[in-house]
Amino acid sequence: MSAQDEAPRLDFIREIVAADQASGTHQGRVATRFPPEPNGYLHIGHAKSICLNFGVARDFGGTCNLRFDDTNPVTEDTEYVDSIQEDVQWLGFSWDDRLYYASDYFERLYECAVRLIRDDKAYVDSLTADDIREYRGTLKDPGRESPYRSRPIAENLELFARMRAGEFPDGAHVLRAKIDMASPNITMRDPILYRVRRAHHHRTGDAWCLYPMYDYAHPLSDAFEQITHSLCTLEFEDHRPLYDWLIANVTGLPGRPRQIEFARLNLTYTVMSKRKLLQLVEDGHVHGWDDPRMPTLSGLRRRGFTAEAIRRFCDEIGVAKRENVIDVGLLEFCVREDLNARSPRAMAVLRPLKVVIENYPEGQTEDFEVASHPDNAALGTRHVPFGRELFIERDDFLEDPPKKFFRLAPGREVRLRGAYLVTCREVIKDAGGQILELRCTYDPLTRGGDAPDGRKVKATLHWVSAAHAVDAEVRLYDRLFTHEMPGSGQADFLTQLNPNALEVLTGCKLEPSLAAPAAGARFQFERLGYFCADQDGAASRPVFNRTVTLRDNRATLPG
Ligand code: ATP
Ligand code: MG
């Protein structure tokens, strides 16, 4: 067998699924789900879970449900429900008609709880929250049984019904599973299954004042949907015995899902806790969930990241059981590779310096037809006008260049990309010594950029014709944090925000083909990086976001 024929190595989850399928567990069926809580926007960490759950279903001929885990009415909102659906679809996955809400199961979940009570496996506890905590014990000390633990079944049934009916104030009673107060696993010390909470739910309104706990609702929802492999992140490892206990002890469930934990994605220079992301939004450190500095899918999308690049990134990082931290440079690498292959090229001058070509006839212009991509002919060509007055990038000129600076300088000849060789003849300054413009000459024999006598120049600059230039705003984005692990140790992550994560440049000059880009259109601005048209732009004045620079300058060693 040649190397090419070898099946790709499966990650540990796909190995389990493959073995289950081979042995006929679940009759060979594979069903996964992506279960976001609608209390925030999805982020790049969720992308890992989405790619895994939908990817496993795809790879094994199974199905993947989208289920909103909306059991906590206080923090949830339909704005999040809508954004999550948009983001999953944008990433390239489809739940078809399998869109579910844990809140749709409230009645069924309640019935399951009644069955647990009837089977003497759950009881109504009337201790205060503080007492429950105190009775629970610690890692070292076993818990103590609540005096209400031995309540007769009939009394439990009656109290639970009255909890639902709204006869008790919030916190007066809870429903607990009757498991083991001496368990070394604190999760198993009679976990709370239901609490009374008068809160308006974004879907069920005020129909309920009794809400199930996540640890109770999640395994049962999985069972209702006949999920086979319930993939979750490692922090739920300690909860797995409770998951299994519920699946084993609630009678009449239609499925027997198995929980498998994997390591969550952590990225350098990035925070991913929804609580922290919400704080960034609410305290105005960013301009919203879709701010291009945010690691949210909507932020990355607005920044210009492609779904393909994010999926590739998720493939590259793989799935494992051990916690680790991925270099955000890998995500940037994936987006650079993808954008390099697909983005049309264009010329844009971000910090313009005027150049007058003294020997170019006044009023004359000419058109250069330039390929939009060096090796993707399908992207076609565009027309770039040239004239007597041009803009070049301010930092492409130095009056007194150091040894290694090869770009424009007094007396020096360089190439204007695709146009002509030009030589700088004179520097015009204002009274304060600020450079106002350069006077250059061009060599008419170098049309297209090459000299017939074969003389070489050491630099090729991008440029824009002044008479045709489109004025634009360009937003340069950088990493949101200056610290590799924001908030680690004693640090407050907010003190590690990068004040230069956004730099807004106005008065940028674009070639005319960029005049009215569709929002979301992506380009490589030659020599500068990848840029994406922002929704804030208008026909008269486009706005572009820098997605990434062309190269990872941080990795370049000085010299
Ligand atoms: P919080 O940030 O408040 O802890 P969460 O990240 O768990 O919330 P959920 O909406 O519950 O948010 O997540 C939905 C799914 O995405 C869960 O299965 C969760 O395990 C997974 N997920 C969340 N964050 C990551 C991450 N960083 N890497 C991989 N999977 C993740
Ligand atoms: Mg969660």
mmCIF file of C-alpha atoms in Angstrom, residues 347-350 352 391 464-474 505-512 514-517 525 537-544:
data_model
loop_
_atom_site.group_PDB
_atom_site.id
_atom_site.type_symbol
_atom_site.label_atom_id
_atom_site.label_comp_id
_atom_site.label_asym_id
_atom_site.label_seq_id
_atom_site.Cartn_x
_atom_site.Cartn_y
_atom_site.Cartn_z
ATOM 1 C CA MET A 347 -3.241 48.376 -5.188
ATOM 2 C CA ALA A 348 -3.991 50.610 -2.238
ATOM 3 C CA VAL A 349 -1.877 53.289 -0.624
ATOM 4 C CA LEU A 350 -2.589 53.589 3.064
ATOM 5 C CA PRO A 352 -0.101 58.499 0.725
ATOM 6 C CA PHE A 391 0.470 58.315 -4.675
ATOM 7 C CA VAL A 464 -2.359 54.693 -7.219
ATOM 8 C CA SER A 465 -3.112 57.373 -9.810
ATOM 9 C CA ALA A 466 -4.074 60.585 -7.977
ATOM 10 C CA ALA A 467 -6.674 61.644 -10.534
ATOM 11 C CA HIS A 468 -8.467 58.292 -10.302
ATOM 12 C CA ALA A 469 -7.906 57.402 -6.654
ATOM 13 C CA VAL A 470 -10.818 56.365 -4.437
ATOM 14 C CA ASP A 471 -10.653 57.769 -0.915
ATOM 15 C CA ALA A 472 -11.141 55.145 1.739
ATOM 16 C CA GLU A 473 -10.950 54.408 5.418
ATOM 17 C CA VAL A 474 -8.805 51.447 6.341
ATOM 18 C CA LEU A 505 -6.497 55.355 8.760
ATOM 19 C CA THR A 506 -8.504 57.870 6.785
ATOM 20 C CA GLY A 507 -7.461 59.422 3.500
ATOM 21 C CA CYS A 508 -6.217 56.138 2.102
ATOM 22 C CA LYS A 509 -6.065 55.979 -1.704
ATOM 23 C CA LEU A 510 -7.359 52.976 -3.605
ATOM 24 C CA GLU A 511 -7.203 52.004 -7.250
ATOM 25 C CA PRO A 512 -10.575 52.613 -8.930
ATOM 26 C CA LEU A 514 -12.004 49.026 -5.415
ATOM 27 C CA ALA A 515 -14.544 51.863 -5.599
ATOM 28 C CA ALA A 516 -17.715 50.012 -4.607
ATOM 29 C CA PRO A 517 -16.855 46.657 -3.072
ATOM 30 C CA PHE A 525 -3.580 44.852 -1.213
ATOM 31 C CA GLY A 537 -18.480 51.530 3.869
ATOM 32 C CA ALA A 538 -20.540 53.608 1.449
ATOM 33 C CA ALA A 539 -20.354 53.748 -2.329
ATOM 34 C CA SER A 540 -18.577 57.083 -2.088
ATOM 35 C CA ARG A 541 -16.138 55.967 0.559
ATOM 36 C CA PRO A 542 -15.370 52.301 1.121
ATOM 37 C CA VAL A 543 -14.115 50.997 4.443
ATOM 38 C CA PHE A 544 -11.692 48.085 4.574
#
